[in-house]
XYZ file of N, CA and C in Angstrom:
666
model
N 2.208 -21.146 17.758
C 0.998 -20.839 17.069
C 0.875 -21.250 15.832
N -0.228 -21.935 15.360
C -0.421 -22.533 14.034
C -0.598 -21.040 13.220
N -0.009 -20.883 11.913
C -0.397 -20.119 11.087
C -1.353 -20.160 10.399
N -1.996 -18.952 10.053
C -3.065 -18.846 9.304
C -2.884 -18.928 7.691
N -3.992 -19.664 7.215
C -3.831 -19.963 5.807
C -3.831 -18.594 5.007
N -3.051 -18.716 3.923
C -2.961 -17.432 2.935
C -4.241 -17.195 2.363
N -4.491 -15.778 2.299
C -5.631 -15.325 1.530
C -5.469 -14.160 0.785
N -4.737 -14.127 -0.216
C -4.251 -13.060 -0.919
C -5.462 -12.193 -1.283
N -5.134 -10.849 -1.345
C -6.356 -9.846 -1.384
C -6.906 -9.924 -2.911
N -8.167 -10.119 -3.104
C -8.587 -10.059 -4.367
C -9.908 -9.058 -4.319
N -10.276 -8.746 -5.438
C -11.518 -7.645 -5.674
C -12.706 -8.403 -5.281
N -13.088 -9.617 -5.049
C -14.050 -10.345 -4.486
C -14.173 -10.079 -2.983
N -12.970 -10.236 -2.290
C -12.703 -10.321 -0.854
C -12.856 -8.782 -0.447
N -12.520 -7.888 -1.239
C -12.700 -6.460 -0.872
C -14.492 -6.198 -0.860
N -14.727 -6.428 -2.153
C -16.325 -6.268 -2.248
C -17.417 -6.821 -1.394
N -17.094 -8.169 -1.006
C -17.970 -8.695 -0.042
C -17.622 -8.626 1.538
N -16.453 -7.947 1.624
C -16.175 -7.707 3.418
C -15.512 -8.888 3.783
N -15.127 -9.872 2.923
C -14.141 -10.993 3.615
C -13.003 -10.429 4.216
N -12.182 -9.591 3.358
C -10.966 -9.161 4.041
C -11.306 -8.578 5.454
N -12.133 -7.606 5.452
C -12.579 -6.709 6.638
C -12.945 -7.966 7.748
N -13.651 -8.945 7.395
C -13.913 -9.799 8.382
C -12.797 -10.647 8.828
N -11.827 -11.062 8.077
C -10.915 -11.587 8.600
C -9.534 -10.751 9.586
N -9.787 -9.501 9.023
C -8.967 -8.616 9.655
C -9.438 -8.227 11.239
N -10.615 -8.254 11.216
C -11.572 -8.006 12.495
C -11.281 -9.353 13.569
N -11.348 -10.400 12.951
C -11.266 -11.683 13.763
C -9.820 -11.667 14.361
N -8.875 -11.250 13.399
C -7.246 -11.333 13.919
C -6.680 -10.229 14.487
N -7.134 -9.260 14.232
C -6.699 -8.019 14.833
C -7.159 -7.618 16.267
N -6.468 -6.967 16.851
C -6.859 -6.403 18.187
C -7.923 -5.386 17.699
N -9.076 -5.192 18.722
C -10.074 -4.371 18.224
C -9.670 -2.881 18.008
N -8.856 -2.358 18.787
C -8.365 -0.699 18.862
C -7.453 -0.607 17.729
N -6.941 -1.478 16.721
C -6.542 -1.243 15.661
C -7.173 -0.980 14.317
N -8.380 -1.237 14.425
C -9.137 -0.916 13.373
C -9.928 0.456 13.347
N -9.973 1.094 12.246
C -10.512 2.250 12.225
C -12.008 1.941 12.292
N -12.796 2.926 12.867
C -14.339 2.898 13.071
C -14.739 3.149 11.745
N -15.871 2.281 11.484
C -16.574 2.351 10.263
C -17.232 3.802 9.778
N -17.468 4.563 10.806
C -18.031 5.842 10.578
C -16.890 6.709 10.069
N -15.881 6.482 10.911
C -14.630 7.517 10.370
C -14.128 6.990 9.293
N -14.081 5.992 8.792
C -13.522 5.372 7.739
C -14.402 6.153 6.266
N -15.544 6.033 6.716
C -16.660 6.533 5.768
C -16.573 7.960 5.406
N -16.214 8.790 6.626
C -16.162 10.363 6.577
C -14.970 10.506 5.815
N -13.721 9.656 5.950
C -12.692 10.017 5.011
C -12.756 9.690 3.983
N -13.506 8.785 3.497
C -13.945 8.393 2.130
C -14.528 9.391 1.439
N -15.554 9.877 1.995
C -16.621 10.998 1.276
C -15.775 12.334 1.228
N -14.724 12.787 2.183
C -14.048 13.850 2.082
C -12.967 13.590 0.881
N -12.298 12.376 0.530
C -11.362 12.386 -0.489
C -12.359 12.584 -1.764
N -13.190 11.966 -2.232
C -14.247 11.944 -3.007
C -14.816 13.424 -3.551
N -14.832 14.223 -2.494
C -15.248 15.619 -2.280
C -14.277 16.350 -2.947
N -12.861 16.191 -3.044
C -11.744 16.763 -3.380
C -11.519 16.611 -4.844
N -12.222 15.544 -5.413
C -11.771 15.267 -6.746
C -12.824 16.206 -7.787
N -12.134 17.045 -8.731
C -12.965 17.944 -9.510
C -13.980 17.154 -10.335
N -15.053 17.794 -10.357
C -16.277 17.079 -11.112
C -15.863 16.563 -12.467
N -16.469 15.432 -12.890
C -16.412 14.847 -14.026
C -14.764 14.650 -14.427
N -13.713 14.600 -13.519
C -12.576 14.382 -13.747
C -12.083 12.977 -13.427
N -11.309 12.293 -14.040
C -10.639 11.113 -13.753
C -9.763 11.323 -12.629
N -9.463 10.110 -12.020
C -8.447 10.238 -10.895
C -7.444 9.163 -10.962
N -6.227 9.868 -10.665
C -5.077 8.991 -10.580
C -4.699 8.534 -9.520
N -4.184 7.322 -9.186
C -3.775 6.612 -7.956
C -2.471 6.115 -7.968
N -1.797 6.264 -6.833
C -0.226 6.027 -6.980
C -0.310 4.738 -6.278
N 0.760 3.497 -7.006
C 0.795 2.352 -6.602
C 2.412 2.336 -6.428
N 2.923 1.853 -5.008
C 4.372 1.799 -4.842
C 4.834 0.361 -4.067
N 3.709 -0.487 -3.679
C 3.767 -1.414 -3.146
C 3.167 -2.624 -3.963
N 2.312 -3.187 -2.872
C 1.670 -4.503 -3.306
C 0.529 -4.298 -4.762
N 0.052 -2.880 -4.510
C -0.592 -2.573 -5.827
C 0.148 -2.568 -7.229
N 1.260 -2.523 -7.069
C 2.203 -2.855 -8.442
C 1.741 -4.016 -9.128
N 1.558 -5.065 -8.293
C 1.132 -6.472 -8.847
C -0.198 -6.988 -8.699
N -0.766 -6.258 -7.716
C -2.320 -6.639 -7.495
C -3.055 -5.482 -7.100
N -3.287 -4.812 -8.167
C -4.105 -3.429 -7.898
C -5.573 -3.764 -7.467
N -6.118 -4.712 -7.710
C -7.697 -5.277 -7.533
C -8.686 -4.230 -8.042
N -8.059 -2.986 -8.641
C -9.306 -2.168 -9.173
C -9.081 -2.139 -10.603
N -10.223 -1.805 -11.312
C -10.307 -1.780 -12.805
C -9.856 -0.346 -13.151
N -8.966 -0.250 -13.755
C -8.261 1.088 -14.238
C -8.246 1.011 -15.935
N -8.190 2.229 -16.249
C -8.382 2.572 -17.784
C -6.947 2.848 -18.595
N -5.768 2.886 -17.448
C -4.604 3.369 -18.102
C -3.607 3.193 -16.855
N -2.370 2.892 -17.166
C -1.325 2.825 -16.243
C 0.016 3.373 -16.517
N 0.662 4.233 -15.963
C 1.793 4.866 -16.552
C 2.991 4.743 -15.281
N 4.074 4.692 -15.538
C 5.202 4.935 -14.760
C 5.073 6.254 -14.252
N 5.519 6.598 -13.048
C 5.477 7.771 -12.588
C 6.429 7.879 -11.481
N 7.076 9.266 -11.311
C 7.962 9.430 -10.053
C 7.145 10.719 -9.516
N 6.997 10.222 -7.905
C 6.373 11.081 -7.013
C 7.287 11.925 -6.394
N 7.210 13.285 -6.273
C 8.185 14.199 -5.712
C 7.975 14.148 -4.283
N 9.080 14.423 -3.559
C 8.987 14.715 -2.139
C 8.341 13.515 -1.121
N 8.387 12.269 -1.591
C 7.970 11.270 -0.794
C 8.846 10.050 -1.189
N 9.276 9.098 -0.373
C 10.174 8.055 -0.504
C 9.597 6.621 0.202
N 9.724 5.617 -0.427
C 9.122 4.362 0.029
C 10.089 3.646 1.185
N 9.433 3.121 1.972
C 10.178 2.701 3.241
C 9.266 1.494 4.055
N 9.947 0.646 4.487
C 9.162 -0.269 5.427
C 9.024 0.450 6.812
N 7.898 0.743 6.978
C 7.568 1.636 8.215
C 6.327 1.182 8.920
N 5.585 0.149 8.517
C 4.362 0.042 9.104
C 4.266 -1.382 9.527
N 4.127 -1.443 10.856
C 4.038 -2.734 11.497
C 2.701 -3.623 11.220
N 2.943 -4.928 10.852
C 1.862 -5.736 10.345
C 1.569 -6.880 11.113
N 0.806 -6.769 11.852
C 0.268 -7.926 12.816
C -0.664 -8.838 12.476
N -1.092 -8.587 11.046
C -2.037 -9.663 10.374
C -1.751 -9.846 9.009
N -1.589 -8.858 7.989
C -1.335 -9.142 6.762
C 0.079 -9.920 6.520
N 0.929 -9.211 6.969
C 2.392 -9.931 6.678
C 3.245 -10.426 7.960
N 2.239 -10.454 8.906
C 3.253 -10.961 10.220
C 1.838 -11.339 11.229
N 2.270 -11.634 12.406
C 1.466 -11.863 13.611
C 1.396 -11.195 14.589
N 0.524 -10.784 15.788
C 0.879 -10.440 16.909
C 2.115 -10.568 17.649
N 2.650 -12.014 17.541
C 3.731 -12.816 18.300
C 4.986 -12.321 17.317
N 4.959 -12.248 16.111
C 5.984 -11.933 15.300
C 5.532 -11.035 14.147
N 5.470 -9.736 14.271
C 5.024 -8.850 13.375
C 5.993 -8.435 12.370
N 5.367 -8.290 11.155
C 6.331 -8.062 9.994
C 6.207 -6.434 9.705
N 6.568 -6.015 8.531
C 6.540 -4.653 8.110
C 5.920 -4.638 6.643
N 5.296 -3.564 6.520
C 4.823 -3.183 5.103
C 5.279 -1.819 4.856
N 5.139 -1.538 3.586
C 5.501 -0.361 2.818
C 4.796 0.646 3.272
N 5.381 1.848 3.156
C 4.761 3.269 3.159
C 5.585 4.081 2.469
N 4.964 5.407 2.339
C 5.765 6.472 1.699
C 5.743 7.671 2.786
N 7.027 8.285 2.969
C 7.021 9.168 3.933
C 7.817 10.399 3.298
N 7.692 11.644 3.922
C 8.243 12.756 3.266
C 9.929 12.770 3.024
N 10.192 13.507 1.745
C 11.413 13.410 1.408
C 11.797 12.413 0.235
N 12.700 13.110 -0.439
C 13.169 12.269 -1.683
C 12.424 12.184 -2.812
N 12.195 11.144 -3.456
C 11.206 10.718 -4.490
C 11.009 9.244 -4.531
N 9.771 8.734 -5.405
C 9.496 7.626 -5.275
C 8.824 7.173 -6.775
N 9.264 6.237 -7.229
C 8.749 5.614 -8.546
C 8.031 4.551 -8.345
N 6.726 4.602 -9.108
C 5.978 3.361 -9.347
C 4.857 3.366 -10.355
N 3.808 3.160 -10.229
C 2.834 3.272 -11.156
C 1.517 4.093 -10.699
N 0.873 4.820 -11.973
C 0.011 5.519 -11.803
C -1.229 4.882 -12.476
N -2.270 4.869 -11.858
C -3.467 3.916 -12.522
C -4.555 5.275 -12.597
N -5.114 5.145 -13.805
C -6.385 6.064 -14.131
C -7.493 5.596 -13.954
N -8.517 5.919 -12.974
C -9.926 5.611 -12.850
C -10.521 6.621 -13.653
N -11.231 6.032 -14.499
C -12.479 6.996 -15.090
C -13.610 7.816 -14.238
N -13.711 8.790 -14.382
C -14.646 9.514 -13.687
C -15.965 8.734 -13.158
N -16.446 7.972 -14.076
C -17.619 7.113 -13.951
C -17.521 6.112 -12.928
N -16.293 5.525 -12.689
C -16.488 4.568 -11.654
C -15.502 4.790 -10.380
N -15.029 6.176 -9.978
C -14.241 6.512 -9.045
C -14.691 6.135 -7.982
N -16.120 6.254 -7.498
C -16.794 6.007 -6.327
C -16.457 4.342 -6.038
N -16.989 3.580 -6.946
C -16.765 2.013 -6.862
C -15.500 1.631 -6.709
N -14.416 1.978 -7.677
C -13.194 1.693 -7.185
C -12.562 2.155 -6.052
N -12.460 3.319 -5.914
C -11.844 3.720 -4.651
C -12.472 3.216 -3.333
N -13.853 2.768 -3.371
C -14.406 2.135 -2.327
C -13.536 0.762 -2.079
N -13.444 0.195 -3.210
C -12.560 -1.113 -3.052
C -11.421 -0.662 -2.303
N -10.577 0.102 -2.833
C -9.211 0.687 -2.285
C -9.257 1.033 -0.788
N -10.463 1.627 -0.457
C -10.706 2.007 0.835
C -10.756 0.825 1.849
N -11.432 -0.221 1.370
C -11.575 -1.441 2.149
C -10.306 -2.162 2.277
N -9.304 -1.704 1.430
C -7.879 -2.385 1.238
C -6.943 -1.644 2.334
N -7.064 -0.280 1.955
C -5.884 0.274 2.508
C -6.140 1.184 3.633
N -7.403 1.196 3.955
C -7.983 2.106 5.232
C -8.486 1.561 6.467
N -8.320 0.056 6.400
C -8.923 -0.432 7.690
C -8.471 0.025 9.049
N -7.112 0.208 8.837
C -6.571 0.569 10.296
C -6.325 1.792 10.350
N -6.388 2.754 9.614
C -6.241 3.906 9.622
C -4.681 4.573 9.635
N -3.762 3.495 9.430
C -2.477 3.564 9.389
C -2.182 4.519 8.317
N -2.598 4.585 7.354
C -2.529 5.362 6.003
C -3.357 6.423 5.948
N -3.073 7.378 5.187
C -3.799 8.683 4.855
C -3.882 9.126 3.415
N -4.875 9.318 2.699
C -4.938 9.388 1.462
C -4.889 10.931 1.102
N -3.624 11.357 0.746
C -3.393 12.636 0.388
C -2.922 12.845 -1.239
N -3.149 14.029 -1.649
C -3.021 14.327 -3.043
C -1.407 14.650 -3.090
N -0.633 13.933 -4.219
C 0.871 14.213 -4.185
C 1.065 14.668 -5.753
N 2.282 15.118 -5.934
C 2.498 15.516 -7.579
C 3.536 14.518 -8.103
N 3.235 14.063 -9.149
C 3.841 12.975 -9.888
C 4.207 13.541 -11.130
N 5.387 12.900 -11.930
C 5.955 13.295 -13.205
C 5.998 12.122 -14.056
N 5.278 12.009 -15.101
C 5.407 10.978 -16.201
C 6.165 11.030 -17.159
N 6.271 10.327 -18.155
C 7.245 10.367 -19.267
C 7.293 12.000 -20.004
N 8.412 12.348 -20.267
C 8.256 13.843 -20.844
C 7.934 15.002 -19.929
N 8.165 14.726 -18.608
C 7.999 15.547 -17.422
C 6.342 16.036 -17.428
N 5.571 15.230 -18.056
C 4.365 15.442 -17.863
C 3.775 15.574 -16.278
N 3.358 16.562 -15.988
C 2.908 16.530 -14.181
C 1.385 16.064 -14.124
N 1.124 15.362 -13.095
C -0.339 14.843 -12.878
C -0.336 14.861 -11.326
N -1.730 15.212 -10.830
C -2.059 14.956 -9.295
C -2.462 13.526 -9.329
N -1.975 12.950 -8.067
C -2.468 11.532 -7.848
C -2.964 11.535 -6.373
N -3.653 10.556 -5.712
C -3.951 10.102 -4.503
C -3.058 9.011 -4.206
N -2.378 9.106 -3.092
C -1.186 8.152 -2.524
C -1.853 7.802 -1.139
N -1.574 6.551 -0.857
C -1.969 6.218 0.556
C -0.590 6.156 1.151
N -0.486 7.312 1.959
C 0.832 7.738 2.891
C 0.847 7.506 4.280
N 1.950 6.975 4.885
C 1.691 6.557 6.318
C 1.476 7.550 7.131
N 0.736 7.377 8.157
C 0.332 8.436 9.125
C 1.302 8.103 10.509
N 2.330 9.194 10.592
C 3.196 8.897 11.523
C 2.845 8.931 12.963
N 1.478 9.326 13.092
C 0.861 9.230 14.529
C 0.305 7.882 14.837
N 0.234 7.043 13.800
C -0.448 5.682 14.161
C 0.372 4.885 15.049
N -0.375 4.144 15.771
C 0.308 3.358 16.850
C 1.289 2.074 16.019
N 0.749 1.820 14.700
C 1.725 0.967 14.009
C 2.971 1.489 13.141
N 3.351 2.686 13.482
C 4.098 3.322 12.717
C 5.593 2.906 13.405
N 6.538 2.348 12.443
C 7.965 2.212 13.094
C 8.803 2.715 12.119
N 8.958 3.913 12.006
C 9.688 4.513 10.969
C 11.180 4.555 11.424
N 11.521 4.376 12.783
C 12.761 4.769 13.480
C 13.654 3.348 13.300
N 13.038 2.379 12.969
C 13.953 1.020 12.755
C 15.012 1.271 11.925
N 16.486 0.742 12.166
C 17.327 0.600 11.162
C 17.025 -0.458 10.425
N 18.006 -0.418 9.074
C 17.535 -1.384 8.060
C 17.876 -2.836 8.745
N 18.749 -2.950 9.723
C 18.994 -4.532 9.996
C 17.756 -5.019 10.896
N 17.223 -3.673 11.559
C 15.779 -4.335 12.300
C 14.735 -4.654 11.343
N 14.721 -4.060 10.393
C 13.918 -4.083 9.303
C 14.117 -5.684 8.607
N 15.191 -5.781 8.248
C 15.712 -7.172 7.779
C 15.140 -8.235 8.657
N 15.488 -8.161 9.920
C 15.185 -9.247 10.894
C 13.571 -9.546 10.999
N 12.818 -8.303 10.573
C 11.368 -8.467 10.788
C 10.992 -9.228 9.423
N 11.382 -8.509 8.450
C 11.062 -9.268 7.117
C 11.480 -10.741 6.795
N 12.586 -11.171 7.157
C 13.255 -12.426 7.096
C 12.118 -13.374 7.788
N 11.541 -13.132 9.042
C 10.752 -14.283 9.584
C 9.322 -14.178 9.660
N 8.725 -13.066 9.151
C 7.475 -12.755 9.396
C 6.502 -13.366 8.274
N 5.467 -13.828 8.790
C 4.473 -14.219 7.831
C 2.936 -14.092 8.268
N 1.863 -13.693 7.459
C 0.628 -13.346 7.788
C -0.298 -14.185 7.113
N -1.759 -13.512 6.904
C -2.756 -14.152 6.180
C -2.477 -13.783 4.636
N -1.752 -12.939 4.557
C -1.579 -12.530 2.934
C -0.297 -13.084 2.566
N 0.593 -13.597 3.169
C 1.876 -14.425 2.877
C 3.262 -14.003 3.786
N 4.168 -14.358 3.173
C 5.272 -13.991 3.768
C 5.726 -12.441 3.778
N 6.568 -11.817 4.573
C 7.117 -10.586 4.488
C 8.216 -10.836 3.433
N 8.980 -11.751 3.347
C 9.957 -12.042 2.241
C 9.362 -11.864 0.834
N 8.196 -12.567 0.735
C 7.712 -12.484 -0.591
C 7.148 -11.123 -1.168
N 6.522 -10.374 -0.229
C 6.047 -9.012 -0.079
C 7.311 -8.165 -0.782
N 8.380 -8.508 -0.021
C 9.584 -7.445 -0.464
C 10.267 -8.001 -2.071
N 10.375 -9.383 -2.282
C 11.018 -9.704 -3.379
C 9.754 -9.526 -4.483
N 8.590 -9.577 -4.303
C 7.430 -9.118 -5.409
C 7.847 -7.569 -5.853
N 7.805 -6.950 -4.830
C 7.957 -5.291 -4.998
C 9.192 -5.280 -5.972
N 10.299 -5.771 -5.718
C 11.616 -5.475 -6.336
C 11.332 -6.060 -7.692
N 10.825 -7.286 -7.998
C 10.485 -7.913 -9.086
C 9.791 -6.865 -10.085
N 8.636 -6.542 -9.493
C 7.521 -5.653 -10.457
C 8.263 -4.182 -10.631
N 9.090 -3.839 -9.910
C 9.637 -2.391 -9.974
C 10.774 -2.487 -11.135
N 11.420 -3.711 -11.194
C 12.318 -4.057 -12.366
C 11.763 -4.129 -13.597
N 10.625 -4.740 -13.471
C 9.864 -4.977 -14.714
C 9.461 -3.675 -15.471
N 9.223 -2.639 -14.591
C 8.974 -1.557 -14.833
C 10.103 -0.576 -15.389
N 11.206 -1.342 -15.473
C 12.543 -0.344 -15.670
C 13.099 0.484 -14.299
N 12.437 0.306 -13.182
C 12.751 0.969 -11.977
C 13.711 0.323 -11.053
N 15.037 0.995 -10.780
C 15.668 0.458 -9.679
C 15.847 1.217 -8.455
N 14.876 0.653 -7.356
C 15.098 1.331 -6.064
C 16.145 0.804 -5.301
N 16.969 1.629 -5.042
C 18.183 1.214 -4.236
C 18.105 0.747 -2.860
N 17.122 1.208 -2.284
C 16.753 0.630 -0.786
C 16.147 -0.542 -1.025
N 15.049 -0.947 -1.958
C 14.640 -2.136 -2.045
C 15.591 -3.078 -2.422
N 16.361 -2.880 -3.541
C 17.593 -3.625 -3.879
C 18.391 -4.140 -2.787
N 18.597 -3.270 -1.768
C 19.768 -3.344 -0.686
C 19.006 -4.421 0.250
N 17.876 -4.533 0.448
C 17.049 -5.261 1.321
C 17.312 -6.637 0.914
N 16.547 -6.856 -0.396
C 16.448 -7.864 -1.174
C 17.808 -8.745 -1.297
N 18.833 -7.880 -1.554
C 20.164 -8.791 -1.936
C 20.474 -9.383 -0.463
N 20.249 -8.871 0.611
C 20.430 -9.193 2.052
C 19.790 -10.310 2.582
N 18.675 -10.652 1.837
C 17.719 -11.783 2.126
C 17.913 -13.110 1.303
N 18.683 -12.901 0.174
C 19.008 -14.142 -0.789
C 20.018 -14.991 -0.074
């Protein structure tokens, strides 16, 4: 099967619906969340943000190097009670239906370090709508409030896109060897699965973060 040309996620592709159209063309119809359900979840999240408060959003994967949103501030943060793992089957973004890849999610337990982006209250609806077009197309993620700690143990509440273990794309039971096999060979419209892993490691390192799980996987693919 001929591979699709790479189309990295951009702010413009989210705003004008290009990414949604490409995923619609390449995905099985039943893998996409219905538009009315996607909107209902979006409005529910916005309703949970206190009036006139800024919103912190947690980045642990591709949002580390490609946030696509306009933010006022970024801080390194440790999120309690969640850990990073390759647990989401990717049949479009970083793989194909014939050779699916894996993308990162966070699951309960442990802790996870990454970036917290602060969205000013005046732009929360606009910026979160873009993230919704990016993270909530299939409903594989849920937007949840999580607890994070910044420098000097300053506690903040953040919204994180966490894996929904009931989604049909959830593959949390794969061994690390099985994960490596997927990551080694898969490639989709957003690029190769290998590149996704190495960029995650590179940007975590740039923040002074060493994730032993990510390091272990990347070392075995070099």
